[in-house]
Amino acid sequence: MVTRSEILIRGMVQGVGFRPFVYSQASRRALRGRVRNNTTGVLIDVEGMHEEIEGFIDDLKTNAPPLSYIESVECNHDLTPADYSDFIILESAHEGEQFVPISPDVGTCDDCLRELFDPHDRRYQYPFINCTNCGPRFTIIKDIPYDRAGTTMADFEMCGDCRNEYEDPLNRRFHAEPTACAVCGPQLSLSELASAPLAIAAGDDVIPRVREMIRDGKVVAIKGIGGFHLACDALNQRAVERLRNRKYREDKAFAMMASSIEIIKEHCAISPREEQLLLAERRPIVLLQKKSDSQIATGVAPGGTHFGFMLPYSPLHHLLLKNLDHPLVMTSGNISDEPICYDDEEAGARLRGIADYFLLHDRRIHMRTDDSVVRVFQNREMVVRRSRGYAPAPVRTEFRFAKQILACGAELKNTFCMARDNNAFVSHHIGDLENLETLRSYRDGIEHFKRLFHLRPEVVAYDLHPEYVSTKYALSLDEPLTKVAVQHHHAHIASCMADNQIDGEVIGVAMDGLGFGTDGRMWGGEFFVADFVEAERIAHLAYAPMPGGAKAIREPWRMAAVYLQQSFGDEFVDLNLPFVKNSELRSWPTIRSMVATKTNSPLTSSMGRLFDAVSSLLGVRSVVNYEGQAAIELEAIADLDCGHAYEFQVKNDTIDAAGVIRSAVADLLNNVAPAVVSGRFHRAVANLIVAIAGQVRAERRLNRVALSGGVFQNMLLLSEVCRLLRERDFEVYTHSRVPTNDGGISLGQAAVANARIQLGRI
Ligand code: ZN
Ligand code: ZN
Ligand code: FE
């Protein structure tokens, strides 16, 4: 019997080839009707034999196109048949205030790759080839609805061939909005300065020329999907050094791109899960264990144990790296801490002293996004920087956001988050909000998200720190908003809970750099009993002064001196330690009086600062040139097979590190190797966490532990803590979908604000 049904599919179903997929499935089953996009998803009106419709609905759920994501399928059966004679795809209809998720950018698919290298294909070697299943999305979208006119591809008028493909429901480029070819689409150009093209402008010669330049040791700025990269030969020590010097980035590791998994395997040990992530269409940078015999220039990743590698993700990359047996450095095109360049003129101005040449193209980038960075922890993906390929896909939550919420995030590694329903739209990585350029991208990003997702936030959540730029931004908003301040480490723990889709009370362990506490001090070594509404502080590291404030972060020796003074008194200067003879110590008398008079010496309970102190005490790193460097290098040398561990003293709610410092000093005086001292320190911190979790379990009958904060980027510590906790039958939660560092703060703020609103606490 012929019946008619209406099917509404919600989720990531637009711009991902969903309608042609529906068309082909319906045709296969001889069903008739219509399909169109509407503002909530894809709406199908179908009639035919009842069993066929049932089968059709099953097919839709199980065989959906690779980039799609179905949130829900709502059916309305037994409608009056309309006697359709065929099945057709209708144009989109837009009404109302609903929203449809927008696809992140997607790495070049296999079909496009085949065409790219097929001499008989009309897009042979065309560097901007893409289709319904791949290509730029988020970075080129200016406005919704998502169609060509709303993207930066509006600059290019489709040729007849491209238009025919675009309009043919059976073609794999049906409604592929960024589709283009060499006749009608974007073109490459090469220049010495971004402003002045070289003699060769466009055409076939550009890519071989750039390959030559890189082989000759030149640094080339390459315009990509979300911004510029600076590229050079990763095996060429001099080229790498030159790039490093010009970029004022003294030690921070550079990411690399290699032509294949096989090339990466020459330099790194790769697990199957890591291989899978490298090959995923999101194409993140994956942090991989270095091999000791790798020929990569030492300047690429000094001091660390890992390389960051990615595979080509745009057709331009595939052409540039084809059959190349050397990996390329592909680091963000910026000067130290500034955001990545994304516009030609700006890149020309800011990168002119760094790049020898510019490889440009005329497709504009609307939203800058950095490469995402991930690693594998216990066979699970762990996002370190969530950006291109991930944003703006929502982080789905178990709970529903009662109102539309804007969470402003933290100061460093900022992301913001806009939440509604079960979706937390955590933004791409914005960066450190300490210069005007980043602040501009922050404001622009927030406006853009509001537009794209039809959001009008009624609630704004922000960090307690009064000096954060994101806090000032939140407080400056004059719309009739409810404003909710969320303590930094409560946000960390809530973020970990939302990340793992758990609810209720947990033992929250926040080991972090710095975050403003409810007592006005800088927290960062905190134990809580927490849920989404509240965080009760159970224990914390004893306060220590940070002489010079921010200077104590850049100069870990200051923290080492402070901790030595707390452990040995002023006589520590007479200890027979290399640290004490350190030239930096010449300014100790000044620093000492700052501490004594409590001048510019904020108090902190930060575990990150204690790692800094130990790193400097061991002679590993006394002055840093990027955030976290001292701790990263301390981790890199640590040997956990170190006999015993040091011990923290816990009195009431205060954790005293003096015993740990004294034991470390005793070891150093006995010429115990720094690797062993570092190992004993790491194990002391792990044991401390397990001991306090045990106490809280006994007192509060809680068995779940949520671990969050920047210190848990230390894989050695995190593995040890997880191992010990699981041995004692704790349920342990670590980050996966959002970073454990401050990039995850915005999600936590949104979750806390929501919980308080639902309880009527605001
Ligand atoms: Zn494709
Ligand atoms: Zn064309
Ligand atoms: Fe933090």
PDB file of C-alpha atoms and ligand atoms in Angstrom, residues 488-489 492 512-514 709-710 741-742 745, ligand 3:
ATOM      1  CA  HIS A 488      38.941  29.587  37.121  1.00  0.00           C
ATOM      2  CA  HIS A 489      39.551  26.141  38.600  1.00  0.00           C
ATOM      3  CA  HIS A 492      38.479  23.647  34.726  1.00  0.00           C
ATOM      4  CA  ASP A 512      47.374  24.528  36.890  1.00  0.00           C
ATOM      5  CA  GLY A 513      49.412  27.588  36.090  1.00  0.00           C
ATOM      6  CA  LEU A 514      47.489  30.467  37.601  1.00  0.00           C
ATOM      7  CA  GLY A 709      44.378  22.227  34.449  1.00  0.00           C
ATOM      8  CA  GLY A 710      47.462  22.969  32.399  1.00  0.00           C
ATOM      9  CA  ASN A 741      44.694  23.858  29.508  1.00  0.00           C
ATOM     10  CA  ASP A 742      42.872  27.202  29.486  1.00  0.00           C
ATOM     11  CA  ILE A 745      37.814  27.073  30.360  1.00  0.00           C
TER      12      ILE A 745
HETATM   13 FE    FE B   3      44.080  27.362  34.006  1.00  0.00          FE
END
